[in-house]
PDB file of C-alpha atoms in Angstrom:
ATOM      1  CA  MET A 808      69.853-117.908  52.348  1.00  0.00           C
ATOM      2  CA  PRO A 809      72.342-116.399  49.852  1.00  0.00           C
ATOM      3  CA  GLN A 810      75.557-114.898  51.165  1.00  0.00           C
ATOM      4  CA  LYS A 811      75.862-111.140  51.297  1.00  0.00           C
ATOM      5  CA  ARG A 812      77.981-109.880  48.418  1.00  0.00           C
ATOM      6  CA  ASN A 813      81.364-108.408  49.295  1.00  0.00           C
ATOM      7  CA  SER A 814      81.115-104.727  48.316  1.00  0.00           C
ATOM      8  CA  THR A 815      84.882-104.267  47.862  1.00  0.00           C
ATOM      9  CA  PHE A 816      85.158-107.225  45.495  1.00  0.00           C
ATOM     10  CA  ASP A 817      82.026-106.032  43.706  1.00  0.00           C
ATOM     11  CA  ASN A 818      83.740-102.695  43.164  1.00  0.00           C
ATOM     12  CA  VAL A 819      86.896-104.424  41.942  1.00  0.00           C
ATOM     13  CA  ARG A 820      84.909-106.538  39.506  1.00  0.00           C
ATOM     14  CA  ALA A 821      82.985-103.516  38.223  1.00  0.00           C
ATOM     15  CA  ILE A 822      86.129-101.421  37.700  1.00  0.00           C
ATOM     16  CA  CYS A 823      87.855-104.280  35.879  1.00  0.00           C
ATOM     17  CA  VAL A 824      84.989-105.107  33.532  1.00  0.00           C
ATOM     18  CA  PHE A 825      84.431-101.412  32.784  1.00  0.00           C
ATOM     19  CA  TRP A 826      88.088-101.044  31.816  1.00  0.00           C
ATOM     20  CA  ILE A 827      87.867-103.956  29.389  1.00  0.00           C
ATOM     21  CA  VAL A 828      84.363-103.376  27.970  1.00  0.00           C
ATOM     22  CA  GLY A 829      84.105 -99.606  28.226  1.00  0.00           C
ATOM     23  CA  ILE A 830      87.681 -98.510  27.494  1.00  0.00           C
ATOM     24  CA  TRP A 831      90.200-101.095  26.295  1.00  0.00           C
ATOM     25  CA  HIS A 832      88.278-103.019  23.649  1.00  0.00           C
ATOM     26  CA  ILE A 833      86.304-100.020  22.431  1.00  0.00           C
ATOM     27  CA  LEU A 834      89.589 -98.387  21.370  1.00  0.00           C
ATOM     28  CA  GLU A 835      89.792-100.887  18.510  1.00  0.00           C
ATOM     29  CA  TYR A 836      86.749 -99.297  16.891  1.00  0.00           C
ATOM     30  CA  GLY A 837      88.260 -96.053  15.660  1.00  0.00           C
ATOM     31  CA  PHE A 838      89.768 -94.245  18.620  1.00  0.00           C
ATOM     32  CA  SER A 839      93.400 -95.376  18.749  1.00  0.00           C
ATOM     33  CA  PRO A 840      95.404 -98.558  18.099  1.00  0.00           C
ATOM     34  CA  ILE A 841      95.506-100.322  21.469  1.00  0.00           C
ATOM     35  CA  GLU A 842      99.248-100.975  21.176  1.00  0.00           C
ATOM     36  CA  LYS A 843      99.797 -97.193  21.349  1.00  0.00           C
ATOM     37  CA  VAL A 844      98.046 -96.800  24.733  1.00  0.00           C
ATOM     38  CA  PRO A 845     100.786 -96.390  27.389  1.00  0.00           C
ATOM     39  CA  TYR A 846     100.751 -99.396  29.737  1.00  0.00           C
ATOM     40  CA  GLY A 847      97.290-100.329  28.477  1.00  0.00           C
ATOM     41  CA  GLY A 848      98.307-103.956  28.054  1.00  0.00           C
ATOM     42  CA  GLU A 849      99.665-104.120  31.602  1.00  0.00           C
ATOM     43  CA  ILE A 850      96.482-102.582  33.057  1.00  0.00           C
ATOM     44  CA  THR A 851      94.400-105.103  31.103  1.00  0.00           C
ATOM     45  CA  LEU A 852      96.537-107.978  32.381  1.00  0.00           C
ATOM     46  CA  ALA A 853      96.043-106.645  35.913  1.00  0.00           C
ATOM     47  CA  THR A 854      92.252-106.530  35.506  1.00  0.00           C
ATOM     48  CA  LEU A 855      92.200-110.109  34.204  1.00  0.00           C
ATOM     49  CA  THR A 856      94.532-111.109  37.036  1.00  0.00           C
ATOM     50  CA  LEU A 857      91.999-109.736  39.526  1.00  0.00           C
ATOM     51  CA  PHE A 858      89.176-111.615  37.792  1.00  0.00           C
ATOM     52  CA  THR A 859      91.270-114.779  37.933  1.00  0.00           C
ATOM     53  CA  PHE A 860      92.113-114.297  41.604  1.00  0.00           C
ATOM     54  CA  MET A 861      88.453-113.793  42.554  1.00  0.00           C
ATOM     55  CA  SER A 862      87.396-116.848  40.540  1.00  0.00           C
ATOM     56  CA  GLY A 863      89.727-119.080  42.534  1.00  0.00           C
ATOM     57  CA  PHE A 864      89.525-117.377  45.928  1.00  0.00           C
ATOM     58  CA  PHE A 865      85.744-117.729  46.263  1.00  0.00           C
ATOM     59  CA  LEU A 866      85.690-121.279  44.904  1.00  0.00           C
ATOM     60  CA  LYS A 867      88.133-122.502  47.545  1.00  0.00           C
ATOM     61  CA  ARG A 868      85.363-122.202  50.128  1.00  0.00           C
ATOM     62  CA  LYS A 869      83.436-125.016  48.463  1.00  0.00           C
ATOM     63  CA  PRO A 870      84.387-128.258  50.275  1.00  0.00           C
ATOM     64  CA  ILE A 871      85.302-131.272  48.146  1.00  0.00           C
ATOM     65  CA  CYS A 872      85.519-134.483  50.162  1.00  0.00           C
ATOM     66  CA  ASN A 873      84.312-137.180  47.756  1.00  0.00           C
ATOM     67  CA  THR A 874      83.383-137.878  44.158  1.00  0.00           C
ATOM     68  CA  HIS A 875      79.838-136.612  44.733  1.00  0.00           C
ATOM     69  CA  ASP A 876      81.240-133.207  45.702  1.00  0.00           C
ATOM     70  CA  VAL A 877      83.339-133.224  42.532  1.00  0.00           C
ATOM     71  CA  LEU A 878      80.275-133.897  40.384  1.00  0.00           C
ATOM     72  CA  VAL A 879      78.300-131.168  42.167  1.00  0.00           C
ATOM     73  CA  PHE A 880      81.188-128.756  41.618  1.00  0.00           C
ATOM     74  CA  TYR A 881      81.341-129.540  37.890  1.00  0.00           C
ATOM     75  CA  LYS A 882      77.564-129.274  37.591  1.00  0.00           C
ATOM     76  CA  ASN A 883      77.458-125.858  39.248  1.00  0.00           C
ATOM     77  CA  ARG A 884      80.355-124.532  37.164  1.00  0.00           C
ATOM     78  CA  PHE A 885      78.785-125.905  33.989  1.00  0.00           C
ATOM     79  CA  TRP A 886      75.431-124.198  34.530  1.00  0.00           C
ATOM     80  CA  ARG A 887      77.089-121.020  35.708  1.00  0.00           C
ATOM     81  CA  LEU A 888      79.300-120.558  32.636  1.00  0.00           C
ATOM     82  CA  TYR A 889      78.767-122.933  29.755  1.00  0.00           C
ATOM     83  CA  PRO A 890      75.250-122.232  28.367  1.00  0.00           C
ATOM     84  CA  PRO A 891      75.898-118.458  28.005  1.00  0.00           C
ATOM     85  CA  LEU A 892      79.346-119.186  26.549  1.00  0.00           C
ATOM     86  CA  PHE A 893      77.910-121.655  24.035  1.00  0.00           C
ATOM     87  CA  LEU A 894      75.102-119.320  22.956  1.00  0.00           C
ATOM     88  CA  ILE A 895      77.373-116.290  22.571  1.00  0.00           C
ATOM     89  CA  GLY A 896      79.992-118.459  20.870  1.00  0.00           C
ATOM     90  CA  ILE A 897      77.418-119.511  18.261  1.00  0.00           C
ATOM     91  CA  LEU A 898      76.285-115.905  17.735  1.00  0.00           C
ATOM     92  CA  LEU A 899      79.901-114.833  17.234  1.00  0.00           C
ATOM     93  CA  TRP A 900      80.234-117.604  14.648  1.00  0.00           C
ATOM     94  CA  GLY A 901      77.484-115.823  12.721  1.00  0.00           C
ATOM     95  CA  ILE A 902      79.648-112.698  12.398  1.00  0.00           C
ATOM     96  CA  ASN A 903      82.768-114.662  11.314  1.00  0.00           C
ATOM     97  CA  TRP A 904      84.565-114.158  14.624  1.00  0.00           C
ATOM     98  CA  TYR A 905      86.749-117.259  14.391  1.00  0.00           C
ATOM     99  CA  ASP A 906      89.733-117.896  12.148  1.00  0.00           C
ATOM    100  CA  SER A 907      88.977-121.616  11.908  1.00  0.00           C
ATOM    101  CA  ILE A 908      86.681-124.385  13.142  1.00  0.00           C
ATOM    102  CA  LEU A 909      89.560-125.549  15.338  1.00  0.00           C
ATOM    103  CA  GLN A 910      89.638-122.185  17.105  1.00  0.00           C
ATOM    104  CA  PHE A 911      85.885-122.444  17.720  1.00  0.00           C
ATOM    105  CA  PHE A 912      86.028-125.937  19.224  1.00  0.00           C
ATOM    106  CA  GLY A 913      89.166-125.039  21.176  1.00  0.00           C
ATOM    107  CA  MET A 914      87.201-122.236  22.809  1.00  0.00           C
ATOM    108  CA  LEU A 915      84.293-124.528  23.712  1.00  0.00           C
ATOM    109  CA  THR A 916      86.519-127.254  25.176  1.00  0.00           C
ATOM    110  CA  GLY A 917      88.769-125.079  27.327  1.00  0.00           C
ATOM    111  CA  LEU A 918      91.780-125.588  25.061  1.00  0.00           C
ATOM    112  CA  SER A 919      91.715-122.243  23.300  1.00  0.00           C
ATOM    113  CA  PHE A 920      95.292-121.367  24.212  1.00  0.00           C
ATOM    114  CA  PHE A 921      96.536-124.349  22.173  1.00  0.00           C
ATOM    115  CA  CYS A 922      94.873-122.922  19.051  1.00  0.00           C
ATOM    116  CA  GLN A 923      97.093-120.035  18.022  1.00  0.00           C
ATOM    117  CA  PRO A 924      96.190-117.318  17.416  1.00  0.00           C
ATOM    118  CA  ASN A 925      93.800-117.270  20.363  1.00  0.00           C
ATOM    119  CA  VAL A 926      90.198-116.333  19.718  1.00  0.00           C
ATOM    120  CA  LYS A 927      89.644-112.749  20.827  1.00  0.00           C
ATOM    121  CA  THR A 928      87.946-112.143  24.183  1.00  0.00           C
ATOM    122  CA  LEU A 929      86.491-115.630  24.705  1.00  0.00           C
ATOM    123  CA  TRP A 930      89.969-117.158  25.107  1.00  0.00           C
ATOM    124  CA  TYR A 931      89.832-116.023  28.743  1.00  0.00           C
ATOM    125  CA  ILE A 932      86.515-117.765  29.486  1.00  0.00           C
ATOM    126  CA  SER A 933      87.841-120.854  27.720  1.00  0.00           C
ATOM    127  CA  MET A 934      90.899-120.807  29.967  1.00  0.00           C
ATOM    128  CA  LEU A 935      88.659-120.636  33.049  1.00  0.00           C
ATOM    129  CA  LEU A 936      86.885-123.787  31.846  1.00  0.00           C
ATOM    130  CA  LEU A 937      90.184-125.658  31.993  1.00  0.00           C
ATOM    131  CA  PHE A 938      91.033-124.176  35.402  1.00  0.00           C
ATOM    132  CA  TYR A 939      87.632-125.223  36.750  1.00  0.00           C
ATOM    133  CA  PHE A 940      88.206-128.753  35.448  1.00  0.00           C
ATOM    134  CA  LEU A 941      91.458-128.961  37.438  1.00  0.00           C
ATOM    135  CA  THR A 942      90.179-127.197  40.577  1.00  0.00           C
ATOM    136  CA  PRO A 943      88.866-130.311  42.431  1.00  0.00           C
ATOM    137  CA  ILE A 944      92.373-131.803  42.319  1.00  0.00           C
ATOM    138  CA  VAL A 945      93.546-128.919  44.522  1.00  0.00           C
ATOM    139  CA  LEU A 946      90.444-128.598  46.712  1.00  0.00           C
ATOM    140  CA  TRP A 947      90.481-132.331  47.447  1.00  0.00           C
ATOM    141  CA  GLN A 948      93.599-131.729  49.550  1.00  0.00           C
ATOM    142  CA  LYS A 949      92.583-130.939  53.127  1.00  0.00           C
ATOM    143  CA  LYS A 950      95.806-129.420  54.418  1.00  0.00           C
ATOM    144  CA  ARG A 951      96.999-126.061  53.133  1.00  0.00           C
ATOM    145  CA  LYS A 952     100.519-127.409  52.547  1.00  0.00           C
ATOM    146  CA  GLU A 953      99.154-130.213  50.358  1.00  0.00           C
ATOM    147  CA  ARG A 954      97.021-127.755  48.406  1.00  0.00           C
ATOM    148  CA  LEU A 955     100.053-125.563  47.863  1.00  0.00           C
ATOM    149  CA  MET A 956     102.144-128.475  46.581  1.00  0.00           C
ATOM    150  CA  THR A 957      99.355-129.554  44.206  1.00  0.00           C
ATOM    151  CA  ALA A 958      98.918-125.982  42.928  1.00  0.00           C
ATOM    152  CA  CYS A 959     102.684-125.709  42.344  1.00  0.00           C
ATOM    153  CA  PHE A 960     102.658-128.993  40.427  1.00  0.00           C
ATOM    154  CA  ILE A 961      99.865-127.726  38.120  1.00  0.00           C
ATOM    155  CA  PHE A 962     101.682-124.430  37.581  1.00  0.00           C
ATOM    156  CA  ILE A 963     104.926-126.255  36.709  1.00  0.00           C
ATOM    157  CA  LEU A 964     102.950-128.426  34.296  1.00  0.00           C
ATOM    158  CA  PHE A 965     101.644-125.329  32.496  1.00  0.00           C
ATOM    159  CA  TYR A 966     105.139-123.852  32.424  1.00  0.00           C
ATOM    160  CA  LEU A 967     106.595-127.038  30.897  1.00  0.00           C
ATOM    161  CA  LEU A 968     103.803-127.010  28.316  1.00  0.00           C
ATOM    162  CA  SER A 969     104.861-123.488  27.361  1.00  0.00           C
ATOM    163  CA  LEU A 970     108.395-124.750  26.663  1.00  0.00           C
ATOM    164  CA  ILE A 971     107.339-127.549  24.306  1.00  0.00           C
ATOM    165  CA  THR A 972     104.275-125.908  22.697  1.00  0.00           C
ATOM    166  CA  HIS A 973     103.234-122.427  21.584  1.00  0.00           C
ATOM    167  CA  ILE A 974     100.660-121.707  24.276  1.00  0.00           C
ATOM    168  CA  ASP A 975      99.970-118.126  25.300  1.00  0.00           C
ATOM    169  CA  ASN A 976     102.257-116.856  28.088  1.00  0.00           C
ATOM    170  CA  ARG A 977      99.236-115.282  29.781  1.00  0.00           C
ATOM    171  CA  VAL A 978      97.968-118.752  30.697  1.00  0.00           C
ATOM    172  CA  ILE A 979     101.115-119.338  32.774  1.00  0.00           C
ATOM    173  CA  LEU A 980     100.577-116.101  34.699  1.00  0.00           C
ATOM    174  CA  PHE A 981      96.885-116.784  35.284  1.00  0.00           C
ATOM    175  CA  SER A 982      97.465-120.403  36.338  1.00  0.00           C
ATOM    176  CA  LEU A 983      99.875-119.110  38.984  1.00  0.00           C
ATOM    177  CA  ILE A 984      97.285-116.598  40.244  1.00  0.00           C
ATOM    178  CA  TYR A 985      94.272-118.931  40.073  1.00  0.00           C
ATOM    179  CA  PHE A 986      95.722-122.030  41.697  1.00  0.00           C
ATOM    180  CA  GLY A 987      97.641-119.889  44.171  1.00  0.00           C
ATOM    181  CA  SER A 988      94.393-118.212  45.257  1.00  0.00           C
ATOM    182  CA  LEU A 989      92.964-121.651  46.089  1.00  0.00           C
ATOM    183  CA  CYS A 990      95.627-121.941  48.796  1.00  0.00           C
ATOM    184  CA  LEU A 991      95.182-118.573  50.519  1.00  0.00           C
ATOM    185  CA  GLU A 992      93.591-118.013  53.903  1.00  0.00           C
ATOM    186  CA  ASP A 993      90.134-116.410  54.000  1.00  0.00           C
ATOM    187  CA  GLU A 994      91.563-113.447  55.899  1.00  0.00           C
ATOM    188  CA  PHE A 995      93.928-112.415  53.075  1.00  0.00           C
ATOM    189  CA  PRO A 996      91.730-109.573  51.693  1.00  0.00           C
ATOM    190  CA  GLU A 997      91.200-108.251  55.233  1.00  0.00           C
ATOM    191  CA  LEU A 998      94.957-107.962  55.678  1.00  0.00           C
ATOM    192  CA  LEU A 999      95.095-105.681  52.638  1.00  0.00           C
ATOM    193  CA  SER A1000      92.153-103.614  53.886  1.00  0.00           C
ATOM    194  CA  LYS A1001      93.372-103.109  57.459  1.00  0.00           C
ATOM    195  CA  GLN A1002      96.013-100.570  56.428  1.00  0.00           C
ATOM    196  CA  PRO A1003      94.899 -99.392  52.975  1.00  0.00           C
ATOM    197  CA  LEU A1004      97.342 -96.495  52.725  1.00  0.00           C
ATOM    198  CA  ARG A1005     100.264 -98.780  53.539  1.00  0.00           C
ATOM    199  CA  THR A1006      99.034-101.313  50.965  1.00  0.00           C
ATOM    200  CA  PHE A1007      98.652 -98.516  48.409  1.00  0.00           C
ATOM    201  CA  GLY A1008     102.195 -97.305  49.100  1.00  0.00           C
ATOM    202  CA  ILE A1009     103.704-100.788  48.692  1.00  0.00           C
ATOM    203  CA  CYS A1010     101.805-101.368  45.445  1.00  0.00           C
ATOM    204  CA  ALA A1011     102.744 -97.949  44.076  1.00  0.00           C
ATOM    205  CA  THR A1012     106.381 -98.747  44.857  1.00  0.00           C
ATOM    206  CA  LEU A1013     106.072-101.858  42.680  1.00  0.00           C
ATOM    207  CA  ILE A1014     104.750 -99.778  39.777  1.00  0.00           C
ATOM    208  CA  ILE A1015     107.025 -96.707  39.843  1.00  0.00           C
ATOM    209  CA  PRO A1016     110.247 -98.396  38.556  1.00  0.00           C
ATOM    210  CA  TYR A1017     108.401 -99.538  35.423  1.00  0.00           C
ATOM    211  CA  LEU A1018     107.292 -95.958  34.746  1.00  0.00           C
ATOM    212  CA  LEU A1019     110.822 -94.589  35.122  1.00  0.00           C
ATOM    213  CA  LEU A1020     112.898 -97.291  33.396  1.00  0.00           C
ATOM    214  CA  PRO A1021     112.725 -98.127  29.649  1.00  0.00           C
ATOM    215  CA  ILE A1022     111.754-101.810  29.887  1.00  0.00           C
ATOM    216  CA  ASP A1023     111.036-103.847  26.754  1.00  0.00           C
ATOM    217  CA  PHE A1024     108.156-106.246  27.358  1.00  0.00           C
ATOM    218  CA  THR A1025     108.279-108.041  24.022  1.00  0.00           C
ATOM    219  CA  ASP A1026     110.329-111.141  24.873  1.00  0.00           C
ATOM    220  CA  SER A1027     109.111-113.921  27.149  1.00  0.00           C
ATOM    221  CA  LEU A1028     111.621-113.282  29.947  1.00  0.00           C
ATOM    222  CA  SER A1029     110.714-109.607  30.340  1.00  0.00           C
ATOM    223  CA  TYR A1030     107.048-110.662  30.191  1.00  0.00           C
ATOM    224  CA  PHE A1031     107.484-112.398  33.536  1.00  0.00           C
ATOM    225  CA  CYS A1032     109.582-109.510  34.844  1.00  0.00           C
ATOM    226  CA  LYS A1033     106.544-107.255  34.689  1.00  0.00           C
ATOM    227  CA  ILE A1034     104.537-109.441  37.101  1.00  0.00           C
ATOM    228  CA  PRO A1035     105.431-107.129  40.063  1.00  0.00           C
ATOM    229  CA  MET A1036     103.962-104.204  38.124  1.00  0.00           C
ATOM    230  CA  ILE A1037     100.778-106.169  37.395  1.00  0.00           C
ATOM    231  CA  LEU A1038     100.415-107.149  41.056  1.00  0.00           C
ATOM    232  CA  GLY A1039     101.023-103.515  42.027  1.00  0.00           C
ATOM    233  CA  ILE A1040      98.186-102.350  39.770  1.00  0.00           C
ATOM    234  CA  CYS A1041      95.953-105.063  41.278  1.00  0.00           C
ATOM    235  CA  GLY A1042      96.700-103.787  44.772  1.00  0.00           C
ATOM    236  CA  VAL A1043      95.997-100.181  43.812  1.00  0.00           C
ATOM    237  CA  VAL A1044      92.629-101.158  42.281  1.00  0.00           C
ATOM    238  CA  TYR A1045      91.744-103.138  45.417  1.00  0.00           C
ATOM    239  CA  VAL A1046      92.587-100.230  47.739  1.00  0.00           C
ATOM    240  CA  ILE A1047      90.594 -97.780  45.587  1.00  0.00           C
ATOM    241  CA  SER A1048      87.669-100.223  45.671  1.00  0.00           C
ATOM    242  CA  THR A1049      87.936-100.382  49.463  1.00  0.00           C
ATOM    243  CA  PHE A1050      87.566 -96.603  49.721  1.00  0.00           C
ATOM    244  CA  ILE A1051      84.698 -96.591  47.211  1.00  0.00           C
ATOM    245  CA  SER A1052      82.809 -99.102  49.396  1.00  0.00           C
ATOM    246  CA  TYR A1053      82.244 -96.287  51.936  1.00  0.00           C
ATOM    247  CA  ASN A1054      80.140 -94.477  49.321  1.00  0.00           C
ATOM    248  CA  HIS A1055      76.939 -96.504  49.430  1.00  0.00           C
ATOM    249  CA  GLN A1056      75.279 -94.861  46.446  1.00  0.00           C
ATOM    250  CA  LEU A1057      78.243 -95.460  44.128  1.00  0.00           C
ATOM    251  CA  THR A1058      78.711 -98.962  45.518  1.00  0.00           C
ATOM    252  CA  ARG A1059      75.070 -99.746  44.719  1.00  0.00           C
ATOM    253  CA  ILE A1060      75.649 -98.786  41.077  1.00  0.00           C
ATOM    254  CA  LEU A1061      78.912-100.717  40.865  1.00  0.00           C
ATOM    255  CA  SER A1062      77.268-103.801  42.374  1.00  0.00           C
ATOM    256  CA  LYS A1063      74.894-103.914  39.402  1.00  0.00           C
ATOM    257  CA  ILE A1064      77.799-103.567  36.965  1.00  0.00           C
ATOM    258  CA  SER A1065      79.587-106.319  38.884  1.00  0.00           C
ATOM    259  CA  TYR A1066      76.527-108.564  38.675  1.00  0.00           C
ATOM    260  CA  SER A1067      76.381-108.106  34.903  1.00  0.00           C
ATOM    261  CA  SER A1068      80.154-108.490  34.423  1.00  0.00           C
ATOM    262  CA  MET A1069      80.243-112.059  33.084  1.00  0.00           C
ATOM    263  CA  LEU A1070      77.639-111.521  30.358  1.00  0.00           C
ATOM    264  CA  ALA A1071      78.996-108.050  29.576  1.00  0.00           C
ATOM    265  CA  TYR A1072      82.472-109.501  29.046  1.00  0.00           C
ATOM    266  CA  MET A1073      81.270-112.392  26.877  1.00  0.00           C
ATOM    267  CA  SER A1074      78.765-110.446  24.766  1.00  0.00           C
ATOM    268  CA  HIS A1075      80.188-106.935  24.308  1.00  0.00           C
ATOM    269  CA  ARG A1076      81.887-107.792  20.997  1.00  0.00           C
ATOM    270  CA  LEU A1077      78.461-108.666  19.561  1.00  0.00           C
ATOM    271  CA  PHE A1078      77.134-105.253  20.580  1.00  0.00           C
ATOM    272  CA  TYR A1079      80.189-103.522  19.123  1.00  0.00           C
ATOM    273  CA  VAL A1080      79.942-105.237  15.729  1.00  0.00           C
ATOM    274  CA  LEU A1081      76.186-104.634  15.491  1.00  0.00           C
ATOM    275  CA  PHE A1082      76.555-100.979  16.469  1.00  0.00           C
ATOM    276  CA  TRP A1083      79.433-100.525  14.015  1.00  0.00           C
ATOM    277  CA  HIS A1084      77.229-101.610  11.103  1.00  0.00           C
ATOM    278  CA  LEU A1085      74.294 -99.503  12.309  1.00  0.00           C
ATOM    279  CA  THR A1086      76.449 -96.357  12.389  1.00  0.00           C
ATOM    280  CA  LEU A1087      78.348 -96.776   9.102  1.00  0.00           C
ATOM    281  CA  ASN A1088      77.118 -93.451   7.720  1.00  0.00           C
ATOM    282  CA  ILE A1089      77.630 -91.397  10.881  1.00  0.00           C
ATOM    283  CA  THR A1090      80.499 -88.894  10.978  1.00  0.00           C
ATOM    284  CA  TYR A1091      82.876 -89.481  13.906  1.00  0.00           C
ATOM    285  CA  LYS A1092      80.979 -92.668  14.623  1.00  0.00           C
ATOM    286  CA  GLU A1093      83.676 -93.828  17.042  1.00  0.00           C
ATOM    287  CA  TYR A1094      82.367 -91.282  19.555  1.00  0.00           C
ATOM    288  CA  SER A1095      78.856 -92.682  19.239  1.00  0.00           C
ATOM    289  CA  PHE A1096      80.262 -95.882  20.757  1.00  0.00           C
ATOM    290  CA  ILE A1097      80.174 -94.128  24.128  1.00  0.00           C
ATOM    291  CA  PHE A1098      76.385 -94.551  24.084  1.00  0.00           C
ATOM    292  CA  ILE A1099      76.621 -98.320  23.611  1.00  0.00           C
ATOM    293  CA  ILE A1100      78.418 -98.835  26.938  1.00  0.00           C
ATOM    294  CA  PRO A1101      75.393 -98.332  29.253  1.00  0.00           C
ATOM    295  CA  ILE A1102      73.286-100.370  26.815  1.00  0.00           C
ATOM    296  CA  ILE A1103      75.703-103.311  27.099  1.00  0.00           C
ATOM    297  CA  PHE A1104      75.625-103.279  30.891  1.00  0.00           C
ATOM    298  CA  TYR A1105      71.857-102.752  31.026  1.00  0.00           C
ATOM    299  CA  PHE A1106      71.043-105.725  28.814  1.00  0.00           C
ATOM    300  CA  SER A1107      73.766-107.839  30.433  1.00  0.00           C
ATOM    301  CA  TYR A1108      72.219-107.142  33.832  1.00  0.00           C
ATOM    302  CA  LEU A1109      68.740-108.112  32.595  1.00  0.00           C
ATOM    303  CA  GLY A1110      70.154-111.164  30.826  1.00  0.00           C
ATOM    304  CA  GLN A1111      71.942-112.327  33.975  1.00  0.00           C
ATOM    305  CA  LYS A1112      68.777-111.825  36.038  1.00  0.00           C
ATOM    306  CA  PHE A1113      66.751-113.863  33.562  1.00  0.00           C
ATOM    307  CA  TYR A1114      69.378-116.604  33.358  1.00  0.00           C
ATOM    308  CA  ASP A1115      69.652-116.861  37.147  1.00  0.00           C
ATOM    309  CA  TYR A1116      65.850-117.105  37.315  1.00  0.00           C
ATOM    310  CA  LEU A1117      65.857-119.977  34.818  1.00  0.00           C
ATOM    311  CA  ILE A1118      68.605-121.821  36.686  1.00  0.00           C
ATOM    312  CA  LEU A1119      66.706-121.414  39.960  1.00  0.00           C
ATOM    313  CA  LYS A1120      63.514-122.763  38.375  1.00  0.00           C
ATOM    314  CA  LEU A1121      65.357-125.776  36.956  1.00  0.00           C
ATOM    315  CA  LYS A1122      67.121-126.415  40.265  1.00  0.00           C
ATOM    316  CA  TYR A1123      63.931-126.579  42.342  1.00  0.00           C
ATOM    317  CA  LYS A1124      61.643-128.031  39.703  1.00  0.00           C
TER     318      LYS A1124
END
């Protein structure tokens, strides 16, 4: 019997994917240069941080005790992520999305961050592939202290790689969040939800100094200095999602957006490019992009339903 979905995390996932698909990336198509959006980059990093945290936090519940468990883990992750990624990756090739063949294969092999510049959008999914490959090393450890030491070792490894190569700094941040989430207790989200107003106040306190002080985020050192702000935004989104969960009608809608989030994230650039060419002769066509947002989530929801049906049929065939 499938586990009941966590409504708060569903709300978090829906808010995050809507920010990226329905606001942040759509700005590139005629509204405003994204670099001019105040704190837009930090909000986007926070949404991806939340995605990364949820990816690791829910996977840590899957026990890995032997090599068979490792193979089952890889099999499940492969079928969950890789076929849609491969198909969408090929379709994006058809619209000249990649700068080089190396960038394309880097994306498919989980090594996208080594291929600078990173491929747009799919670099994040590619990074998750690498994280999933390393996950059993952490989950194999039975004691929390051993898991923590292993996670720290992997994080240090990524950090050292950043010193000798030109990998994206975002990978260092997300490796810290992902492998750290594998070491947390199951009760961690409940601790945040028990006193939501207190959590909101603490997180807001982390954000306020960045709004008041002129901080330059361009160099690598200041990049890591903004981590408290990113974590503050994450906490605020989580608390808001907790309050939303009391509204059952809105939560029902957000649960469908959450369910479609993976395909919506991977495929929305295809919809954007297609819609851009279909509306070439429309005045103020950037505003017509508002209508593509529900279409993306609708077809992503149907696509995810169909894909899950196929996987279920193959599993019990």
